[in-house]
mmCIF file of C-alpha atoms in Angstrom:
data_model
loop_
_atom_site.group_PDB
_atom_site.id
_atom_site.type_symbol
_atom_site.label_atom_id
_atom_site.label_comp_id
_atom_site.label_asym_id
_atom_site.label_seq_id
_atom_site.Cartn_x
_atom_site.Cartn_y
_atom_site.Cartn_z
ATOM 1 C CA UNK U 1 67.107 -32.961 -34.041
ATOM 2 C CA UNK U 2 65.212 -34.471 -36.998
ATOM 3 C CA UNK U 3 62.758 -37.350 -36.943
ATOM 4 C CA UNK U 4 65.258 -39.888 -38.339
ATOM 5 C CA UNK U 5 67.780 -39.200 -35.603
ATOM 6 C CA UNK U 6 65.097 -39.349 -32.909
ATOM 7 C CA UNK U 7 63.931 -42.693 -34.277
ATOM 8 C CA UNK U 8 67.460 -44.088 -34.292
ATOM 9 C CA UNK U 9 68.203 -42.842 -30.784
ATOM 10 C CA UNK U 10 65.077 -44.631 -29.558
ATOM 11 C CA UNK U 11 66.319 -48.041 -30.754
ATOM 12 C CA UNK U 12 67.031 -49.900 -27.536
ATOM 13 C CA UNK U 13 70.094 -52.148 -27.042
ATOM 14 C CA UNK U 14 69.494 -55.551 -28.583
ATOM 15 C CA UNK U 15 66.699 -54.259 -30.808
ATOM 16 C CA UNK U 16 66.391 -52.951 -34.346
ATOM 17 C CA UNK U 17 64.210 -50.645 -36.416
ATOM 18 C CA UNK U 18 63.151 -51.176 -40.037
ATOM 19 C CA UNK U 19 62.469 -48.021 -42.031
ATOM 20 C CA UNK U 20 59.677 -47.913 -44.577
ATOM 21 C CA UNK U 21 60.524 -49.172 -48.054
ATOM 22 C CA UNK U 22 59.058 -46.015 -49.601
ATOM 23 C CA UNK U 23 61.997 -43.800 -48.555
ATOM 24 C CA UNK U 24 64.229 -42.358 -51.275
ATOM 25 C CA UNK U 25 67.832 -43.362 -51.989
ATOM 26 C CA UNK U 26 69.100 -40.114 -50.474
ATOM 27 C CA UNK U 27 67.081 -40.708 -47.304
ATOM 28 C CA UNK U 28 68.468 -44.244 -47.133
ATOM 29 C CA UNK U 29 72.029 -42.923 -47.355
ATOM 30 C CA UNK U 30 71.260 -40.359 -44.648
ATOM 31 C CA UNK U 31 70.035 -43.119 -42.337
ATOM 32 C CA UNK U 32 73.299 -45.016 -42.848
ATOM 33 C CA UNK U 33 75.348 -41.906 -42.007
ATOM 34 C CA UNK U 34 73.409 -40.994 -38.843
ATOM 35 C CA UNK U 35 73.417 -44.622 -37.712
ATOM 36 C CA UNK U 36 77.206 -44.797 -37.916
ATOM 37 C CA UNK U 37 77.478 -41.631 -35.835
ATOM 38 C CA UNK U 38 75.226 -43.182 -33.196
ATOM 39 C CA UNK U 39 77.130 -46.469 -33.197
ATOM 40 C CA UNK U 40 74.339 -48.442 -34.864
ATOM 41 C CA UNK U 41 74.810 -51.096 -37.539
ATOM 42 C CA UNK U 42 72.676 -50.824 -40.674
ATOM 43 C CA UNK U 43 71.851 -53.008 -43.632
ATOM 44 C CA UNK U 44 69.765 -52.503 -46.749
ATOM 45 C CA UNK U 45 67.503 -55.522 -47.063
ATOM 46 C CA UNK U 46 64.978 -56.872 -49.542
ATOM 47 C CA UNK U 47 64.661 -56.430 -53.284
ATOM 48 C CA UNK U 48 62.817 -54.090 -55.597
ATOM 49 C CA UNK U 49 59.883 -52.302 -54.002
ATOM 50 C CA UNK U 50 60.472 -54.140 -50.710
ATOM 51 C CA UNK U 51 64.056 -52.884 -50.267
ATOM 52 C CA UNK U 52 64.448 -51.055 -46.971
ATOM 53 C CA UNK U 53 67.000 -50.077 -44.329
ATOM 54 C CA UNK U 54 67.188 -51.763 -40.960
ATOM 55 C CA UNK U 55 69.219 -50.285 -38.105
ATOM 56 C CA UNK U 56 70.524 -52.504 -35.283
ATOM 57 C CA UNK U 57 71.608 -51.442 -31.798
ATOM 58 C CA UNK U 58 73.868 -54.358 -30.944
ATOM 59 C CA UNK U 59 76.779 -52.986 -28.936
ATOM 60 C CA UNK U 60 79.797 -55.187 -29.758
ATOM 61 C CA UNK U 61 77.752 -58.170 -30.976
ATOM 62 C CA UNK U 62 78.336 -57.432 -34.674
ATOM 63 C CA UNK U 63 82.082 -57.050 -34.221
ATOM 64 C CA UNK U 64 82.306 -60.250 -32.171
ATOM 65 C CA UNK U 65 80.334 -62.383 -34.625
ATOM 66 C CA UNK U 66 82.161 -60.936 -37.621
ATOM 67 C CA UNK U 67 85.509 -61.738 -35.987
ATOM 68 C CA UNK U 68 84.398 -65.311 -35.264
ATOM 69 C CA UNK U 69 83.132 -65.907 -38.785
ATOM 70 C CA UNK U 70 86.192 -64.389 -40.441
ATOM 71 C CA UNK U 71 88.433 -67.012 -38.820
ATOM 72 C CA UNK U 72 86.059 -69.908 -39.502
ATOM 73 C CA UNK U 73 88.232 -72.547 -41.127
ATOM 74 C CA UNK U 74 87.562 -73.859 -44.606
ATOM 75 C CA UNK U 75 85.248 -76.860 -44.353
ATOM 76 C CA UNK U 76 84.122 -75.990 -40.824
ATOM 77 C CA UNK U 77 80.821 -74.798 -39.391
ATOM 78 C CA UNK U 78 79.739 -72.883 -36.305
ATOM 79 C CA UNK U 79 76.398 -72.979 -34.493
ATOM 80 C CA UNK U 80 74.778 -70.093 -32.632
ATOM 81 C CA UNK U 81 72.078 -70.818 -30.066
ATOM 82 C CA UNK U 82 70.038 -68.806 -27.567
ATOM 83 C CA UNK U 83 69.946 -65.772 -29.854
ATOM 84 C CA UNK U 84 67.341 -63.063 -29.856
ATOM 85 C CA UNK U 85 65.494 -62.497 -33.117
ATOM 86 C CA UNK U 86 67.663 -59.446 -33.814
ATOM 87 C CA UNK U 87 70.887 -61.339 -33.104
ATOM 88 C CA UNK U 88 69.790 -64.207 -35.320
ATOM 89 C CA UNK U 89 69.142 -61.826 -38.213
ATOM 90 C CA UNK U 90 72.572 -60.265 -37.702
ATOM 91 C CA UNK U 91 74.331 -63.643 -37.851
ATOM 92 C CA UNK U 92 72.555 -64.439 -41.124
ATOM 93 C CA UNK U 93 73.392 -61.040 -42.643
ATOM 94 C CA UNK U 94 77.040 -61.231 -41.594
ATOM 95 C CA UNK U 95 77.309 -64.723 -43.061
ATOM 96 C CA UNK U 96 75.967 -63.384 -46.360
ATOM 97 C CA UNK U 97 78.466 -60.498 -46.256
ATOM 98 C CA UNK U 98 81.315 -62.988 -45.862
ATOM 99 C CA UNK U 99 79.907 -65.307 -48.571
ATOM 100 C CA UNK U 100 79.177 -68.048 -46.065
ATOM 101 C CA UNK U 101 76.060 -70.222 -45.894
ATOM 102 C CA UNK U 102 73.716 -69.802 -42.925
ATOM 103 C CA UNK U 103 70.991 -72.293 -42.073
ATOM 104 C CA UNK U 104 68.173 -71.704 -39.594
ATOM 105 C CA UNK U 105 66.984 -74.889 -37.902
ATOM 106 C CA UNK U 106 64.596 -75.481 -34.991
ATOM 107 C CA UNK U 107 66.435 -76.864 -31.963
ATOM 108 C CA UNK U 108 65.111 -78.595 -28.877
ATOM 109 C CA UNK U 109 64.461 -75.387 -26.977
ATOM 110 C CA UNK U 110 65.302 -72.586 -29.427
ATOM 111 C CA UNK U 111 66.061 -71.853 -33.042
ATOM 112 C CA UNK U 112 69.685 -72.448 -34.028
ATOM 113 C CA UNK U 113 71.678 -70.688 -36.745
ATOM 114 C CA UNK U 114 74.475 -72.780 -38.237
ATOM 115 C CA UNK U 115 77.064 -71.089 -40.461
ATOM 116 C CA UNK U 116 79.179 -73.067 -42.939
ATOM 117 C CA UNK U 117 82.461 -72.138 -44.613
ATOM 118 C CA UNK U 118 82.593 -74.576 -47.520
ATOM 119 C CA UNK U 119 83.123 -72.373 -50.611
ATOM 120 C CA UNK U 120 84.228 -75.047 -53.086
ATOM 121 C CA UNK U 121 81.437 -77.418 -52.122
ATOM 122 C CA UNK U 122 78.844 -74.625 -52.132
ATOM 123 C CA UNK U 123 79.994 -73.479 -55.570
ATOM 124 C CA UNK U 124 79.772 -76.970 -57.051
ATOM 125 C CA UNK U 125 76.328 -77.615 -55.562
ATOM 126 C CA UNK U 126 75.006 -74.219 -56.633
ATOM 127 C CA UNK U 127 76.175 -74.903 -60.179
ATOM 128 C CA UNK U 128 74.167 -78.136 -60.238
ATOM 129 C CA UNK U 129 71.088 -76.419 -58.802
ATOM 130 C CA UNK U 130 71.312 -73.583 -61.326
ATOM 131 C CA UNK U 131 71.227 -76.121 -64.160
ATOM 132 C CA UNK U 132 68.051 -77.822 -62.945
ATOM 133 C CA UNK U 133 65.150 -77.234 -65.312
ATOM 134 C CA UNK U 134 61.578 -77.283 -64.049
ATOM 135 C CA UNK U 135 60.583 -80.899 -63.436
ATOM 136 C CA UNK U 136 64.160 -82.135 -63.111
ATOM 137 C CA UNK U 137 65.785 -83.806 -60.100
ATOM 138 C CA UNK U 138 69.363 -84.432 -59.036
ATOM 139 C CA UNK U 139 70.618 -86.865 -56.405
ATOM 140 C CA UNK U 140 73.675 -85.951 -54.332
ATOM 141 C CA UNK U 141 75.408 -89.147 -53.215
ATOM 142 C CA UNK U 142 77.793 -89.947 -50.377
ATOM 143 C CA UNK U 143 77.326 -86.732 -48.409
ATOM 144 C CA UNK U 144 78.648 -86.101 -44.935
ATOM 145 C CA UNK U 145 76.135 -84.817 -42.383
ATOM 146 C CA UNK U 146 77.549 -81.317 -42.778
ATOM 147 C CA UNK U 147 77.421 -81.460 -46.574
ATOM 148 C CA UNK U 148 73.839 -82.690 -46.474
ATOM 149 C CA UNK U 149 72.837 -79.744 -44.281
ATOM 150 C CA UNK U 150 74.515 -77.343 -46.714
ATOM 151 C CA UNK U 151 72.698 -78.849 -49.707
ATOM 152 C CA UNK U 152 69.423 -78.631 -47.800
ATOM 153 C CA UNK U 153 70.089 -74.963 -47.045
ATOM 154 C CA UNK U 154 70.992 -74.151 -50.654
ATOM 155 C CA UNK U 155 67.913 -75.984 -51.912
ATOM 156 C CA UNK U 156 65.694 -73.933 -49.588
ATOM 157 C CA UNK U 157 67.407 -70.694 -50.637
ATOM 158 C CA UNK U 158 66.727 -71.564 -54.281
ATOM 159 C CA UNK U 159 63.081 -72.471 -53.716
ATOM 160 C CA UNK U 160 63.674 -76.154 -54.495
ATOM 161 C CA UNK U 161 62.306 -79.352 -52.971
ATOM 162 C CA UNK U 162 64.641 -81.800 -51.250
ATOM 163 C CA UNK U 163 64.443 -85.224 -49.657
ATOM 164 C CA UNK U 164 67.080 -87.009 -47.551
ATOM 165 C CA UNK U 165 67.574 -90.747 -47.741
ATOM 166 C CA UNK U 166 70.227 -93.366 -47.034
ATOM 167 C CA UNK U 167 71.658 -95.653 -49.695
ATOM 168 C CA UNK U 168 73.382 -98.344 -47.690
ATOM 169 C CA UNK U 169 75.913 -96.539 -45.524
ATOM 170 C CA UNK U 170 75.822 -93.388 -47.646
ATOM 171 C CA UNK U 171 73.876 -90.221 -46.835
ATOM 172 C CA UNK U 172 72.114 -88.931 -49.941
ATOM 173 C CA UNK U 173 69.818 -86.063 -50.777
ATOM 174 C CA UNK U 174 67.604 -85.547 -53.817
ATOM 175 C CA UNK U 175 66.784 -82.030 -54.966
ATOM 176 C CA UNK U 176 64.202 -81.081 -57.560
ATOM 177 C CA UNK U 177 62.753 -78.001 -59.208
ATOM 178 C CA UNK U 178 58.971 -78.279 -59.336
ATOM 179 C CA UNK U 179 57.628 -74.763 -59.820
ATOM 180 C CA UNK U 180 54.869 -75.717 -62.273
ATOM 181 C CA UNK U 181 53.835 -78.792 -60.280
ATOM 182 C CA UNK U 182 53.670 -76.786 -57.053
ATOM 183 C CA UNK U 183 51.384 -74.227 -58.679
ATOM 184 C CA UNK U 184 49.227 -76.934 -60.263
ATOM 185 C CA UNK U 185 48.867 -78.943 -57.034
ATOM 186 C CA UNK U 186 48.016 -75.862 -54.980
ATOM 187 C CA UNK U 187 45.295 -74.903 -57.471
ATOM 188 C CA UNK U 188 43.883 -78.437 -57.444
ATOM 189 C CA UNK U 189 43.840 -78.702 -53.665
ATOM 190 C CA UNK U 190 42.484 -75.185 -53.148
ATOM 191 C CA UNK U 191 39.485 -76.192 -55.269
ATOM 192 C CA UNK U 192 39.063 -79.552 -53.525
ATOM 193 C CA UNK U 193 35.461 -80.321 -52.639
ATOM 194 C CA UNK U 194 34.185 -83.314 -50.707
ATOM 195 C CA UNK U 195 36.132 -85.827 -52.789
ATOM 196 C CA UNK U 196 39.445 -87.476 -51.991
ATOM 197 C CA UNK U 197 42.205 -86.330 -54.334
ATOM 198 C CA UNK U 198 44.717 -89.017 -55.250
ATOM 199 C CA UNK U 199 48.181 -88.637 -56.755
ATOM 200 C CA UNK U 200 49.259 -91.986 -58.152
ATOM 201 C CA UNK U 201 52.422 -94.025 -57.771
ATOM 202 C CA UNK U 202 54.066 -92.384 -60.796
ATOM 203 C CA UNK U 203 54.998 -89.501 -58.490
ATOM 204 C CA UNK U 204 58.563 -89.518 -57.189
ATOM 205 C CA UNK U 205 59.316 -88.944 -53.508
ATOM 206 C CA UNK U 206 60.025 -85.263 -54.238
ATOM 207 C CA UNK U 207 56.753 -84.875 -56.124
ATOM 208 C CA UNK U 208 54.923 -86.495 -53.217
ATOM 209 C CA UNK U 209 56.597 -84.004 -50.899
ATOM 210 C CA UNK U 210 55.249 -81.152 -53.040
ATOM 211 C CA UNK U 211 51.749 -82.541 -52.476
ATOM 212 C CA UNK U 212 52.257 -83.010 -48.727
ATOM 213 C CA UNK U 213 53.600 -79.468 -48.255
ATOM 214 C CA UNK U 214 50.765 -77.911 -50.263
ATOM 215 C CA UNK U 215 48.186 -79.937 -48.334
ATOM 216 C CA UNK U 216 49.703 -78.886 -44.998
ATOM 217 C CA UNK U 217 49.696 -75.212 -45.943
ATOM 218 C CA UNK U 218 46.037 -75.454 -46.964
ATOM 219 C CA UNK U 219 45.066 -77.275 -43.763
ATOM 220 C CA UNK U 220 44.046 -80.506 -45.507
ATOM 221 C CA UNK U 221 44.403 -84.123 -44.459
ATOM 222 C CA UNK U 222 47.081 -86.003 -46.372
ATOM 223 C CA UNK U 223 48.774 -89.379 -46.199
ATOM 224 C CA UNK U 224 51.058 -91.620 -48.205
ATOM 225 C CA UNK U 225 49.297 -94.904 -48.948
ATOM 226 C CA UNK U 226 51.072 -98.126 -49.935
ATOM 227 C CA UNK U 227 49.571 -100.663 -52.301
ATOM 228 C CA UNK U 228 50.689 -103.292 -54.806
ATOM 229 C CA UNK U 229 51.390 -100.635 -57.435
ATOM 230 C CA UNK U 230 53.600 -98.531 -55.183
ATOM 231 C CA UNK U 231 53.117 -95.429 -53.048
ATOM 232 C CA UNK U 232 50.534 -92.744 -53.674
ATOM 233 C CA UNK U 233 49.320 -89.650 -51.856
ATOM 234 C CA UNK U 234 45.704 -89.086 -50.868
ATOM 235 C CA UNK U 235 44.374 -85.692 -49.787
ATOM 236 C CA UNK U 236 41.004 -84.622 -48.428
ATOM 237 C CA UNK U 237 39.377 -81.849 -46.466
ATOM 238 C CA UNK U 238 39.043 -82.268 -42.728
ATOM 239 C CA UNK U 239 36.116 -84.520 -41.871
ATOM 240 C CA UNK U 240 36.320 -86.493 -45.129
ATOM 241 C CA UNK U 241 37.570 -90.057 -44.727
ATOM 242 C CA UNK U 242 40.841 -90.714 -46.526
ATOM 243 C CA UNK U 243 39.859 -94.354 -46.828
ATOM 244 C CA UNK U 244 36.842 -93.656 -49.033
ATOM 245 C CA UNK U 245 38.827 -94.426 -52.177
ATOM 246 C CA UNK U 246 39.734 -97.963 -51.023
ATOM 247 C CA UNK U 247 37.890 -101.247 -51.366
ATOM 248 C CA UNK U 248 35.901 -102.366 -48.357
ATOM 249 C CA UNK U 249 38.390 -105.151 -47.671
ATOM 250 C CA UNK U 250 41.335 -102.791 -48.040
ATOM 251 C CA UNK U 251 42.679 -104.738 -51.015
ATOM 252 C CA UNK U 252 43.673 -101.616 -52.897
ATOM 253 C CA UNK U 253 45.872 -100.277 -50.142
ATOM 254 C CA UNK U 254 46.278 -99.580 -46.484
ATOM 255 C CA UNK U 255 47.091 -96.690 -44.207
ATOM 256 C CA UNK U 256 49.635 -97.614 -41.575
ATOM 257 C CA UNK U 257 48.992 -97.061 -37.880
ATOM 258 C CA UNK U 258 51.614 -94.308 -37.900
ATOM 259 C CA UNK U 259 49.914 -92.512 -40.784
ATOM 260 C CA UNK U 260 46.519 -92.947 -39.117
ATOM 261 C CA UNK U 261 47.909 -91.354 -35.949
ATOM 262 C CA UNK U 262 49.383 -88.526 -38.037
ATOM 263 C CA UNK U 263 45.987 -87.920 -39.641
ATOM 264 C CA UNK U 264 44.276 -87.838 -36.241
ATOM 265 C CA UNK U 265 46.807 -85.361 -34.859
ATOM 266 C CA UNK U 266 46.481 -83.210 -37.976
ATOM 267 C CA UNK U 267 42.717 -83.161 -37.619
ATOM 268 C CA UNK U 268 43.027 -81.889 -34.038
ATOM 269 C CA UNK U 269 45.647 -79.309 -35.039
ATOM 270 C CA UNK U 270 43.307 -78.033 -37.737
ATOM 271 C CA UNK U 271 40.413 -77.754 -35.283
ATOM 272 C CA UNK U 272 42.575 -75.739 -32.877
ATOM 273 C CA UNK U 273 43.892 -73.612 -35.744
ATOM 274 C CA UNK U 274 40.366 -72.866 -36.945
ATOM 275 C CA UNK U 275 39.316 -72.011 -33.404
ATOM 276 C CA UNK U 276 42.049 -69.409 -32.899
ATOM 277 C CA UNK U 277 43.277 -68.185 -36.308
ATOM 278 C CA UNK U 278 41.370 -65.049 -37.304
ATOM 279 C CA UNK U 279 43.846 -63.470 -39.720
ATOM 280 C CA UNK U 280 43.979 -63.567 -43.493
ATOM 281 C CA UNK U 281 46.877 -62.814 -45.842
ATOM 282 C CA UNK U 282 45.720 -63.108 -49.408
ATOM 283 C CA UNK U 283 43.821 -66.389 -49.590
ATOM 284 C CA UNK U 284 45.754 -67.921 -46.684
ATOM 285 C CA UNK U 285 44.289 -68.063 -43.205
ATOM 286 C CA UNK U 286 46.850 -67.176 -40.521
ATOM 287 C CA UNK U 287 47.324 -67.299 -36.762
ATOM 288 C CA UNK U 288 48.262 -63.758 -35.737
ATOM 289 C CA UNK U 289 50.130 -62.389 -32.743
ATOM 290 C CA UNK U 290 47.236 -60.033 -32.034
ATOM 291 C CA UNK U 291 44.605 -61.073 -31.093
ATOM 292 C CA UNK U 292 45.019 -64.812 -31.770
ATOM 293 C CA UNK U 293 48.113 -65.489 -29.669
ATOM 294 C CA UNK U 294 46.618 -63.551 -26.765
ATOM 295 C CA UNK U 295 43.435 -65.629 -26.795
ATOM 296 C CA UNK U 296 45.496 -68.808 -27.093
ATOM 297 C CA UNK U 297 47.598 -67.625 -24.158
ATOM 298 C CA UNK U 298 44.570 -66.992 -21.973
ATOM 299 C CA UNK U 299 43.146 -70.451 -22.653
ATOM 300 C CA UNK U 300 46.517 -72.104 -22.129
ATOM 301 C CA UNK U 301 47.073 -70.263 -18.868
ATOM 302 C CA UNK U 302 43.599 -71.147 -17.621
ATOM 303 C CA UNK U 303 43.460 -74.757 -18.754
ATOM 304 C CA UNK U 304 47.022 -75.987 -18.647
ATOM 305 C CA UNK U 305 49.277 -74.057 -16.307
ATOM 306 C CA UNK U 306 47.108 -72.422 -13.675
ATOM 307 C CA UNK U 307 49.991 -72.081 -11.250
ATOM 308 C CA UNK U 308 52.360 -70.388 -13.653
ATOM 309 C CA UNK U 309 52.596 -66.665 -13.779
ATOM 310 C CA UNK U 310 50.860 -65.250 -16.826
ATOM 311 C CA UNK U 311 53.705 -62.820 -17.511
ATOM 312 C CA UNK U 312 56.290 -65.606 -17.689
ATOM 313 C CA UNK U 313 54.088 -67.726 -19.935
ATOM 314 C CA UNK U 314 53.383 -64.776 -22.231
ATOM 315 C CA UNK U 315 57.110 -64.151 -22.647
ATOM 316 C CA UNK U 316 57.787 -67.811 -23.466
ATOM 317 C CA UNK U 317 54.979 -68.106 -26.006
ATOM 318 C CA UNK U 318 55.915 -64.770 -27.573
ATOM 319 C CA UNK U 319 59.440 -66.067 -28.154
ATOM 320 C CA UNK U 320 58.182 -69.360 -29.569
ATOM 321 C CA UNK U 321 55.787 -67.517 -31.879
ATOM 322 C CA UNK U 322 58.534 -65.167 -33.088
ATOM 323 C CA UNK U 323 60.942 -68.058 -33.682
ATOM 324 C CA UNK U 324 58.319 -70.013 -35.614
ATOM 325 C CA UNK U 325 57.302 -67.045 -37.760
ATOM 326 C CA UNK U 326 60.946 -66.363 -38.575
ATOM 327 C CA UNK U 327 61.444 -70.033 -39.470
ATOM 328 C CA UNK U 328 58.388 -69.860 -41.734
ATOM 329 C CA UNK U 329 59.864 -66.854 -43.539
ATOM 330 C CA UNK U 330 63.372 -68.335 -43.685
ATOM 331 C CA UNK U 331 62.003 -71.495 -45.287
ATOM 332 C CA UNK U 332 60.682 -69.429 -48.193
ATOM 333 C CA UNK U 333 57.021 -69.055 -47.253
ATOM 334 C CA UNK U 334 55.627 -65.829 -48.708
ATOM 335 C CA UNK U 335 53.142 -65.470 -45.855
ATOM 336 C CA UNK U 336 54.834 -63.220 -43.278
ATOM 337 C CA UNK U 337 52.072 -61.600 -41.229
ATOM 338 C CA UNK U 338 51.176 -64.680 -39.197
ATOM 339 C CA UNK U 339 51.544 -68.443 -38.951
ATOM 340 C CA UNK U 340 50.082 -70.699 -41.615
ATOM 341 C CA UNK U 341 48.363 -73.933 -40.645
ATOM 342 C CA UNK U 342 51.602 -75.864 -41.283
ATOM 343 C CA UNK U 343 53.766 -73.659 -39.051
ATOM 344 C CA UNK U 344 51.017 -73.362 -36.446
ATOM 345 C CA UNK U 345 51.634 -77.062 -35.845
ATOM 346 C CA UNK U 346 55.354 -76.319 -35.423
ATOM 347 C CA UNK U 347 54.395 -73.614 -32.915
ATOM 348 C CA UNK U 348 52.184 -76.060 -30.986
ATOM 349 C CA UNK U 349 54.931 -78.675 -30.865
ATOM 350 C CA UNK U 350 57.393 -76.161 -29.407
ATOM 351 C CA UNK U 351 54.801 -74.765 -26.995
ATOM 352 C CA UNK U 352 53.883 -78.221 -25.707
ATOM 353 C CA UNK U 353 57.558 -78.999 -25.020
ATOM 354 C CA UNK U 354 57.956 -75.740 -23.124
ATOM 355 C CA UNK U 355 54.867 -76.548 -21.060
ATOM 356 C CA UNK U 356 55.998 -80.109 -20.394
ATOM 357 C CA UNK U 357 52.998 -81.626 -22.157
ATOM 358 C CA UNK U 358 52.667 -83.963 -25.116
ATOM 359 C CA UNK U 359 51.222 -82.422 -28.263
ATOM 360 C CA UNK U 360 48.188 -84.721 -28.082
ATOM 361 C CA UNK U 361 47.513 -83.740 -24.462
ATOM 362 C CA UNK U 362 47.747 -80.036 -25.276
ATOM 363 C CA UNK U 363 45.445 -80.403 -28.285
ATOM 364 C CA UNK U 364 42.831 -82.338 -26.340
ATOM 365 C CA UNK U 365 42.944 -79.845 -23.481
ATOM 366 C CA UNK U 366 42.509 -76.845 -25.777
ATOM 367 C CA UNK U 367 39.651 -78.510 -27.629
ATOM 368 C CA UNK U 368 37.892 -79.105 -24.317
ATOM 369 C CA UNK U 369 38.041 -75.422 -23.280
#
């Protein structure tokens, strides 16, 4: 019995195994053949040097999902909840095989995968997105809720920026391609010193979103400020007042109470992130499963839920971490070895709901440990 077969036989039901991307084409074919003999489902995933084979031990799950998706009516969608990470990946891969669109969205208690069968609509939207030059935007008008979700999914898959809004009774969504701006803003904010960086009111809502996303990923404070000239975005490092670039009487603008609260929460999230995140991927600081999640777990168990069993809490937080990391990857983030500052906040929000606490209460408790 060779090593490949032993590895495949060790894949437990409901789990999967990803083989190293360095294997040869002949080895990849061999894995597919042995997997079929063992009743496993395999897929080649990734592109270029990252292309690899992943084998799934899923019993009849693949056949059941494939059968459901094959009869999905034109114009309809189907949601899958309470999936394991492996099952979620399978749903997405099967949707791709059948030329359907799959969207991963965070639900109230778990990540949800929604699959759409809307080929004509998808084709027309994709054609518009393909024609977008860098710096261009397009507004989709009069969308149904389902159509808006599909456009959002396609925009994410194409690395574009989108923004939903309502025009009267119509649901609309703007999509833009801002590759150069994203790179420029990230470089500017990465080099930010003690000053407040301002992006003026000439920025569109999509351009402002580019700034907000970049600031979040870099762990910076950011807010949209309204003044007589319009809306602008201000960004600063933690501990630097965002109001430093305003007149003493506030004549040049104001930060709403909601934005002020957002800034305060962000500051606390950043402090918690800096206290626990020890990992680094490239120039990005990350919150890792080991050892960061374990230390977070110990403090949470001690300070928040003394009467809960540690094993149960560990399982819950492990699942939340895995769901959040997968969401981070699905949304196009190139950081895949741990949670960025932005998705660490998503993790905290989900964890606080699971624990029955508000996010503010959890943050304050952790900062007091």
